[in-house]
Every structure is written in C-alpha cells, then in structure tokens.
PDB file of C-alpha atoms in Angstrom:
ATOM      1  CA  SER A   1     -62.464  12.346  60.703  1.00  0.00           C
ATOM      2  CA  GLN A   2     -63.005  15.048  63.175  1.00  0.00           C
ATOM      3  CA  GLN A   3     -66.179  13.438  64.490  1.00  0.00           C
ATOM      4  CA  GLY A   4     -67.199  13.904  68.057  1.00  0.00           C
ATOM      5  CA  GLU A   5     -67.510  10.973  70.060  1.00  0.00           C
ATOM      6  CA  GLU A   6     -70.176  11.036  73.027  1.00  0.00           C
ATOM      7  CA  ASP A   7     -69.520   9.290  76.199  1.00  0.00           C
ATOM      8  CA  PRO A   8     -71.285   7.495  77.792  1.00  0.00           C
ATOM      9  CA  GLN A   9     -73.422   6.033  74.868  1.00  0.00           C
ATOM     10  CA  ALA A  10     -76.344   5.422  77.201  1.00  0.00           C
ATOM     11  CA  LEU A  11     -77.179   7.014  80.612  1.00  0.00           C
ATOM     12  CA  SER A  12     -80.097   6.285  83.008  1.00  0.00           C
ATOM     13  CA  ILE A  13     -80.854   8.528  86.047  1.00  0.00           C
ATOM     14  CA  GLN A  14     -83.634   9.287  88.305  1.00  0.00           C
ATOM     15  CA  GLU A  15     -85.790  12.467  87.888  1.00  0.00           C
ATOM     16  CA  GLY A  16     -84.147  15.360  89.850  1.00  0.00           C
ATOM     17  CA  GLU A  17     -80.652  14.086  89.210  1.00  0.00           C
ATOM     18  CA  ASN A  18     -77.968  15.767  87.168  1.00  0.00           C
ATOM     19  CA  ALA A  19     -76.911  14.308  84.006  1.00  0.00           C
ATOM     20  CA  THR A  20     -73.492  14.764  82.438  1.00  0.00           C
ATOM     21  CA  MET A  21     -72.533  13.910  79.008  1.00  0.00           C
ATOM     22  CA  ASN A  22     -69.056  14.061  77.268  1.00  0.00           C
ATOM     23  CA  CYS A  23     -67.905  14.747  73.728  1.00  0.00           C
ATOM     24  CA  SER A  24     -64.442  14.520  72.301  1.00  0.00           C
ATOM     25  CA  TYR A  25     -63.258  15.406  68.895  1.00  0.00           C
ATOM     26  CA  LYS A  26     -60.181  15.277  66.983  1.00  0.00           C
ATOM     27  CA  THR A  27     -59.394  18.507  65.125  1.00  0.00           C
ATOM     28  CA  SER A  28     -59.530  22.185  65.605  1.00  0.00           C
ATOM     29  CA  ILE A  29     -62.967  23.536  65.411  1.00  0.00           C
ATOM     30  CA  ASN A  30     -64.824  26.949  65.142  1.00  0.00           C
ATOM     31  CA  ASN A  31     -67.860  26.000  67.461  1.00  0.00           C
ATOM     32  CA  LEU A  32     -69.190  22.865  69.190  1.00  0.00           C
ATOM     33  CA  GLN A  33     -72.991  22.413  69.378  1.00  0.00           C
ATOM     34  CA  TRP A  34     -75.238  20.104  71.437  1.00  0.00           C
ATOM     35  CA  TYR A  35     -78.419  19.016  69.999  1.00  0.00           C
ATOM     36  CA  ARG A  36     -81.452  17.171  71.431  1.00  0.00           C
ATOM     37  CA  GLN A  37     -83.274  14.413  69.598  1.00  0.00           C
ATOM     38  CA  ASN A  38     -86.633  13.078  70.780  1.00  0.00           C
ATOM     39  CA  SER A  39     -87.415   9.506  69.598  1.00  0.00           C
ATOM     40  CA  GLY A  40     -88.385   9.597  65.945  1.00  0.00           C
ATOM     41  CA  ARG A  41     -88.110  13.346  65.741  1.00  0.00           C
ATOM     42  CA  GLY A  42     -85.798  15.853  64.304  1.00  0.00           C
ATOM     43  CA  LEU A  43     -82.872  17.607  65.972  1.00  0.00           C
ATOM     44  CA  VAL A  44     -83.296  20.569  68.315  1.00  0.00           C
ATOM     45  CA  HIS A  45     -80.394  22.959  68.836  1.00  0.00           C
ATOM     46  CA  LEU A  46     -79.682  23.331  72.464  1.00  0.00           C
ATOM     47  CA  ILE A  47     -76.604  25.378  72.726  1.00  0.00           C
ATOM     48  CA  LEU A  48     -73.589  26.611  70.820  1.00  0.00           C
ATOM     49  CA  ILE A  49     -70.113  27.184  72.476  1.00  0.00           C
ATOM     50  CA  ARG A  50     -67.367  28.999  70.414  1.00  0.00           C
ATOM     51  CA  SER A  51     -63.800  27.947  70.352  1.00  0.00           C
ATOM     52  CA  ASN A  52     -62.871  30.745  72.382  1.00  0.00           C
ATOM     53  CA  GLU A  53     -65.393  30.304  75.288  1.00  0.00           C
ATOM     54  CA  ARG A  54     -64.865  27.960  78.101  1.00  0.00           C
ATOM     55  CA  GLU A  55     -68.367  27.692  79.643  1.00  0.00           C
ATOM     56  CA  LYS A  56     -71.818  28.497  78.591  1.00  0.00           C
ATOM     57  CA  HIS A  57     -75.254  28.221  80.451  1.00  0.00           C
ATOM     58  CA  SER A  58     -78.812  28.132  79.143  1.00  0.00           C
ATOM     59  CA  GLY A  59     -81.567  27.440  81.824  1.00  0.00           C
ATOM     60  CA  ARG A  60     -80.787  23.940  83.224  1.00  0.00           C
ATOM     61  CA  LEU A  61     -77.880  23.310  80.719  1.00  0.00           C
ATOM     62  CA  ARG A  62     -74.310  24.005  81.186  1.00  0.00           C
ATOM     63  CA  VAL A  63     -71.605  23.395  78.656  1.00  0.00           C
ATOM     64  CA  THR A  64     -67.964  23.508  78.952  1.00  0.00           C
ATOM     65  CA  LEU A  65     -65.429  23.409  76.372  1.00  0.00           C
ATOM     66  CA  ASP A  66     -61.669  22.433  76.723  1.00  0.00           C
ATOM     67  CA  THR A  67     -59.934  23.200  73.607  1.00  0.00           C
ATOM     68  CA  SER A  68     -56.452  21.772  74.971  1.00  0.00           C
ATOM     69  CA  LYS A  69     -58.199  18.277  75.499  1.00  0.00           C
ATOM     70  CA  LYS A  70     -60.763  18.592  72.479  1.00  0.00           C
ATOM     71  CA  SER A  71     -63.508  17.737  74.692  1.00  0.00           C
ATOM     72  CA  SER A  72     -66.819  19.240  75.839  1.00  0.00           C
ATOM     73  CA  SER A  73     -69.263  18.256  78.642  1.00  0.00           C
ATOM     74  CA  LEU A  74     -73.095  19.063  78.591  1.00  0.00           C
ATOM     75  CA  LEU A  75     -74.551  19.027  82.213  1.00  0.00           C
ATOM     76  CA  ILE A  76     -78.501  18.956  82.587  1.00  0.00           C
ATOM     77  CA  THR A  77     -79.296  19.739  86.040  1.00  0.00           C
ATOM     78  CA  ALA A  78     -82.445  18.742  88.103  1.00  0.00           C
ATOM     79  CA  SER A  79     -83.390  16.318  85.282  1.00  0.00           C
ATOM     80  CA  ARG A  80     -87.040  15.621  84.152  1.00  0.00           C
ATOM     81  CA  ALA A  81     -88.726  13.057  82.510  1.00  0.00           C
ATOM     82  CA  ALA A  82     -89.092  15.135  79.546  1.00  0.00           C
ATOM     83  CA  ASP A  83     -85.494  15.353  79.174  1.00  0.00           C
ATOM     84  CA  THR A  84     -85.357  11.814  78.099  1.00  0.00           C
ATOM     85  CA  ALA A  85     -83.779  12.015  74.447  1.00  0.00           C
ATOM     86  CA  SER A  86     -80.703  11.413  72.525  1.00  0.00           C
ATOM     87  CA  TYR A  87     -78.186  14.120  72.832  1.00  0.00           C
ATOM     88  CA  PHE A  88     -75.445  14.789  70.028  1.00  0.00           C
ATOM     89  CA  CYS A  89     -72.355  17.153  69.971  1.00  0.00           C
ATOM     90  CA  ALA A  90     -71.693  18.392  66.672  1.00  0.00           C
ATOM     91  CA  THR A  91     -68.332  20.283  65.445  1.00  0.00           C
ATOM     92  CA  ASP A  92     -67.452  22.010  62.516  1.00  0.00           C
ATOM     93  CA  ALA A  93     -64.017  22.018  61.139  1.00  0.00           C
ATOM     94  CA  GLU A  94     -62.033  25.166  61.479  1.00  0.00           C
ATOM     95  CA  THR A  95     -62.067  25.606  57.660  1.00  0.00           C
ATOM     96  CA  SER A  96     -65.548  24.889  56.951  1.00  0.00           C
ATOM     97  CA  TYR A  97     -68.836  25.969  58.914  1.00  0.00           C
ATOM     98  CA  ASP A  98     -70.688  23.817  56.603  1.00  0.00           C
ATOM     99  CA  LYS A  99     -68.942  20.562  57.656  1.00  0.00           C
ATOM    100  CA  VAL A 100     -70.883  20.018  60.676  1.00  0.00           C
ATOM    101  CA  ILE A 101     -70.315  16.694  61.800  1.00  0.00           C
ATOM    102  CA  PHE A 102     -72.431  14.817  64.644  1.00  0.00           C
ATOM    103  CA  GLY A 103     -70.969  12.393  67.141  1.00  0.00           C
ATOM    104  CA  PRO A 104     -72.738   9.046  67.751  1.00  0.00           C
ATOM    105  CA  GLY A 105     -74.919  10.526  70.590  1.00  0.00           C
ATOM    106  CA  THR A 106     -75.765   9.682  74.287  1.00  0.00           C
ATOM    107  CA  SER A 107     -79.048   8.178  74.890  1.00  0.00           C
ATOM    108  CA  LEU A 108     -80.434   9.645  78.345  1.00  0.00           C
ATOM    109  CA  SER A 109     -83.286   8.098  80.201  1.00  0.00           C
ATOM    110  CA  VAL A 110     -84.851  10.004  83.254  1.00  0.00           C
ATOM    111  CA  ILE A 111     -86.861   7.762  85.227  1.00  0.00           C
ATOM    112  CA  PRO A 112     -89.817   9.447  86.915  1.00  0.00           C
TER     113      PRO A 112
ATOM    114  CA  ASP B   1     -94.336  30.441  62.970  1.00  0.00           C
ATOM    115  CA  ALA B   2     -91.246  29.968  60.662  1.00  0.00           C
ATOM    116  CA  MET B   3     -90.234  26.732  60.438  1.00  0.00           C
ATOM    117  CA  VAL B   4     -88.860  23.989  58.376  1.00  0.00           C
ATOM    118  CA  ILE B   5     -91.416  21.371  57.298  1.00  0.00           C
ATOM    119  CA  GLN B   6     -90.839  17.941  55.880  1.00  0.00           C
ATOM    120  CA  ASN B   7     -93.312  15.726  54.061  1.00  0.00           C
ATOM    121  CA  PRO B   8     -94.324  13.110  54.392  1.00  0.00           C
ATOM    122  CA  ARG B   9     -93.185  12.356  57.922  1.00  0.00           C
ATOM    123  CA  TYR B  10     -93.432   8.471  57.079  1.00  0.00           C
ATOM    124  CA  GLN B  11     -92.689   7.086  53.757  1.00  0.00           C
ATOM    125  CA  VAL B  12     -92.848   3.350  52.564  1.00  0.00           C
ATOM    126  CA  THR B  13     -91.574   2.181  49.252  1.00  0.00           C
ATOM    127  CA  GLN B  14     -90.244  -0.785  47.455  1.00  0.00           C
ATOM    128  CA  PHE B  15     -87.014  -2.008  46.729  1.00  0.00           C
ATOM    129  CA  GLY B  16     -85.861  -0.238  43.501  1.00  0.00           C
ATOM    130  CA  LYS B  17     -89.056   2.124  43.478  1.00  0.00           C
ATOM    131  CA  PRO B  18     -87.991   5.645  43.135  1.00  0.00           C
ATOM    132  CA  VAL B  19     -88.923   7.946  46.001  1.00  0.00           C
ATOM    133  CA  THR B  20     -88.907  11.725  46.595  1.00  0.00           C
ATOM    134  CA  LEU B  21     -88.861  13.439  50.159  1.00  0.00           C
ATOM    135  CA  SER B  22     -89.902  16.987  50.328  1.00  0.00           C
ATOM    136  CA  CYS B  23     -88.555  19.896  52.396  1.00  0.00           C
ATOM    137  CA  SER B  24     -89.827  23.400  52.736  1.00  0.00           C
ATOM    138  CA  GLN B  25     -88.848  26.367  54.886  1.00  0.00           C
ATOM    139  CA  THR B  26     -90.511  29.625  55.704  1.00  0.00           C
ATOM    140  CA  LEU B  27     -87.376  30.984  57.125  1.00  0.00           C
ATOM    141  CA  ASN B  28     -86.217  32.417  53.722  1.00  0.00           C
ATOM    142  CA  HIS B  29     -82.629  30.689  54.392  1.00  0.00           C
ATOM    143  CA  ASN B  30     -80.274  30.594  51.691  1.00  0.00           C
ATOM    144  CA  VAL B  31     -78.709  27.156  52.735  1.00  0.00           C
ATOM    145  CA  MET B  32     -80.460  23.908  52.732  1.00  0.00           C
ATOM    146  CA  TYR B  33     -79.029  20.624  53.946  1.00  0.00           C
ATOM    147  CA  TRP B  34     -80.069  17.040  53.810  1.00  0.00           C
ATOM    148  CA  TYR B  35     -78.847  14.559  56.430  1.00  0.00           C
ATOM    149  CA  GLN B  36     -79.406  10.621  56.460  1.00  0.00           C
ATOM    150  CA  GLN B  37     -79.615   9.222  59.939  1.00  0.00           C
ATOM    151  CA  LYS B  38     -79.693   5.533  60.267  1.00  0.00           C
ATOM    152  CA  SER B  39     -80.988   3.950  63.711  1.00  0.00           C
ATOM    153  CA  SER B  40     -78.882   4.597  66.611  1.00  0.00           C
ATOM    154  CA  GLN B  41     -76.363   6.572  64.572  1.00  0.00           C
ATOM    155  CA  ALA B  42     -75.289  10.122  64.067  1.00  0.00           C
ATOM    156  CA  PRO B  43     -76.797  12.114  61.098  1.00  0.00           C
ATOM    157  CA  LYS B  44     -74.639  12.117  58.094  1.00  0.00           C
ATOM    158  CA  LEU B  45     -74.557  14.865  55.638  1.00  0.00           C
ATOM    159  CA  LEU B  46     -75.569  13.854  52.101  1.00  0.00           C
ATOM    160  CA  PHE B  47     -75.300  17.198  50.392  1.00  0.00           C
ATOM    161  CA  HIS B  48     -76.476  20.903  50.560  1.00  0.00           C
ATOM    162  CA  TYR B  49     -77.569  23.830  48.514  1.00  0.00           C
ATOM    163  CA  TYR B  50     -76.464  27.218  48.930  1.00  0.00           C
ATOM    164  CA  ASP B  51     -78.716  29.226  46.861  1.00  0.00           C
ATOM    165  CA  LYS B  52     -78.747  27.154  43.619  1.00  0.00           C
ATOM    166  CA  ASP B  53     -75.267  25.746  44.202  1.00  0.00           C
ATOM    167  CA  PHE B  54     -75.325  22.193  44.733  1.00  0.00           C
ATOM    168  CA  ASN B  55     -72.494  20.735  47.045  1.00  0.00           C
ATOM    169  CA  ASN B  56     -72.387  17.170  47.364  1.00  0.00           C
ATOM    170  CA  GLU B  57     -70.415  15.119  49.852  1.00  0.00           C
ATOM    171  CA  ALA B  58     -67.796  12.889  48.476  1.00  0.00           C
ATOM    172  CA  ASP B  59     -69.110   9.741  49.876  1.00  0.00           C
ATOM    173  CA  THR B  60     -72.640  10.380  49.053  1.00  0.00           C
ATOM    174  CA  PRO B  61     -73.936   7.398  46.728  1.00  0.00           C
ATOM    175  CA  ASP B  62     -75.164   8.522  43.086  1.00  0.00           C
ATOM    176  CA  ASN B  63     -78.371   7.052  44.048  1.00  0.00           C
ATOM    177  CA  PHE B  64     -79.064  10.137  46.043  1.00  0.00           C
ATOM    178  CA  GLN B  65     -80.002  13.325  44.233  1.00  0.00           C
ATOM    179  CA  SER B  66     -81.388  16.586  45.140  1.00  0.00           C
ATOM    180  CA  ARG B  67     -83.296  19.458  43.470  1.00  0.00           C
ATOM    181  CA  ARG B  68     -83.966  22.897  44.826  1.00  0.00           C
ATOM    182  CA  PRO B  69     -86.558  24.483  42.554  1.00  0.00           C
ATOM    183  CA  ASN B  70     -86.732  27.806  44.706  1.00  0.00           C
ATOM    184  CA  THR B  71     -85.507  29.138  47.837  1.00  0.00           C
ATOM    185  CA  SER B  72     -88.570  27.574  49.862  1.00  0.00           C
ATOM    186  CA  PHE B  73     -88.269  24.010  48.618  1.00  0.00           C
ATOM    187  CA  CYS B  74     -85.730  21.275  48.353  1.00  0.00           C
ATOM    188  CA  PHE B  75     -86.170  17.514  47.450  1.00  0.00           C
ATOM    189  CA  LEU B  76     -84.382  14.350  47.991  1.00  0.00           C
ATOM    190  CA  ASP B  77     -84.677  11.835  45.138  1.00  0.00           C
ATOM    191  CA  ILE B  78     -83.688   8.322  45.760  1.00  0.00           C
ATOM    192  CA  ARG B  79     -83.610   6.774  42.415  1.00  0.00           C
ATOM    193  CA  SER B  80     -83.292   3.055  43.256  1.00  0.00           C
ATOM    194  CA  PRO B  81     -83.808   2.572  46.969  1.00  0.00           C
ATOM    195  CA  GLY B  82     -82.205  -0.421  48.651  1.00  0.00           C
ATOM    196  CA  LEU B  83     -82.768  -1.908  52.086  1.00  0.00           C
ATOM    197  CA  GLY B  84     -79.793  -0.003  53.181  1.00  0.00           C
ATOM    198  CA  ASP B  85     -81.208   3.168  52.456  1.00  0.00           C
ATOM    199  CA  ALA B  86     -83.969   2.871  55.125  1.00  0.00           C
ATOM    200  CA  ALA B  87     -83.244   5.751  57.543  1.00  0.00           C
ATOM    201  CA  MET B  88     -84.605   9.035  58.764  1.00  0.00           C
ATOM    202  CA  TYR B  89     -83.827  11.830  56.470  1.00  0.00           C
ATOM    203  CA  LEU B  90     -83.432  15.288  57.923  1.00  0.00           C
ATOM    204  CA  CYS B  91     -83.609  18.579  56.168  1.00  0.00           C
ATOM    205  CA  ALA B  92     -81.919  21.719  57.755  1.00  0.00           C
ATOM    206  CA  THR B  93     -81.476  25.143  56.854  1.00  0.00           C
ATOM    207  CA  SER B  94     -79.248  28.139  57.765  1.00  0.00           C
ATOM    208  CA  ASP B  95     -79.522  31.572  56.490  1.00  0.00           C
ATOM    209  CA  ARG B  96     -76.170  31.643  55.151  1.00  0.00           C
ATOM    210  CA  PRO B  97     -73.018  29.572  54.691  1.00  0.00           C
ATOM    211  CA  ARG B  98     -70.418  29.416  57.550  1.00  0.00           C
ATOM    212  CA  VAL B  99     -72.867  29.691  60.334  1.00  0.00           C
ATOM    213  CA  PRO B 100     -72.496  27.085  62.885  1.00  0.00           C
ATOM    214  CA  TYR B 101     -76.067  25.995  63.555  1.00  0.00           C
ATOM    215  CA  LYS B 102     -78.773  24.532  61.626  1.00  0.00           C
ATOM    216  CA  PHE B 103     -82.624  24.516  61.856  1.00  0.00           C
ATOM    217  CA  PHE B 104     -83.791  21.114  61.561  1.00  0.00           C
ATOM    218  CA  GLY B 105     -87.065  19.709  60.320  1.00  0.00           C
ATOM    219  CA  PRO B 106     -88.827  16.861  62.029  1.00  0.00           C
ATOM    220  CA  GLY B 107     -87.469  14.312  59.385  1.00  0.00           C
ATOM    221  CA  THR B 108     -88.914  11.733  57.246  1.00  0.00           C
ATOM    222  CA  ARG B 109     -88.720   8.012  57.978  1.00  0.00           C
ATOM    223  CA  LEU B 110     -88.124   6.030  55.061  1.00  0.00           C
ATOM    224  CA  THR B 111     -88.976   2.168  55.142  1.00  0.00           C
ATOM    225  CA  VAL B 112     -87.880   0.108  52.104  1.00  0.00           C
ATOM    226  CA  LEU B 113     -89.760  -3.090  51.656  1.00  0.00           C
TER     227      LEU B 113
END
C-alpha cells in the first residue's frame, strides 16, 4: 500500500499559533495533496504539490515535499478557530492518477 | 455555482433494506468517484466511472453497485446494507482521468439500523 500516514493523529493548539502536520508515504508519487474536512462534511482540496516541487505556499498554508524521505508537511500559520478540522494528505501512484489514496488524517483543534 | 451535490445528506435505512445514494454535478466532468469513509478513518475509493466505463476497486464488496445514467448523475446502490456499511459516502469528480485532484461533494451519512 502506498497510503500516506499523517503525524500527529491529533493536535490541539491555541489560536494564533502555527500548526504543523506531517505525512509519510511508501511508493513513488506524481503528486501529493492536502485536503481539509470539517466535521460531518465533505473534503475540501487545499493544495497540491507535484513530485518535482519542494515547497508551495497558498495564503497561510505552506507545504513541503521531500521525495527522498517520502514525506510532506503542512504548516498552517497564525491559526484560527475556523481551522479546526481534520486534515488528510492524499497521494497518487506514479502509475495511476486515479488511485488517490488518503492517509488516516490529523485532527486539528484550534482553541480560541 | 458549479458544484457536486449529494442527496440526501443523511440517510437512515434498515439492515438488509436496499438503499440508493445520489450524486450530481454541474461541472460537466467526465469522471465520477465514490468513496466510503468510516468514522475517524480516511476515505476509501469504492469505484469510479470514466464516462460510461465502470472501474471497480478490487476490494469493493459486491454489495455495492453503481450506475451512471448520464454525465451529470451517478448513483451508489447498496443492495443489502449491513451494520458495517454505516459510513459517510463521498462523491467526487474530475474533468478527466489522470488529474491529481478531485472536487468532492458534501457527503451522505448513512445510518443502518
């Protein structure tokens, strides 16, 4: 399985602090994506980083990718209570874009 | 706004009673996916349609079937729901295969009594 594994499984921080979540995967990939899921809701695509990229920014989000270590990190700066959600990394196999596999997710709680 | 719509948002069925979940999209995307997400777990791909071509995942139980009558709609049929089938079911679309990200609907939460 090339399923991504998120670390930590749960994270609780104060509003204004930065939140860092990590993801590891097992096989070569084309892309790695991060999704957010609010409780009881569908998934919202946050950011995609391609295998030939090392870092990407989108607003308060910063994603890094280290293909040599098969790992990625998602940094949320200046967190807000509205960032409370589960965050999933998802990878697709080098041979098949359709086989997007989700990791187990990190549950982030931002305390006002 | 273009979007992926799932109906109903909450579905309650009885053990063994067939149930159908619906997904529609206004994105005119060629590919539609169904994922199952159990509590506190990652979404798991059940199957997908590329146009009318159906692609089943090897470990998807036979109890789960799908229909795609046209580009806009895709249905998930659970022929005989068991207690273990209680989950959130997520529909997603992409404009073509081999693109990395999908547009997800809000999901249907299925309860089996």
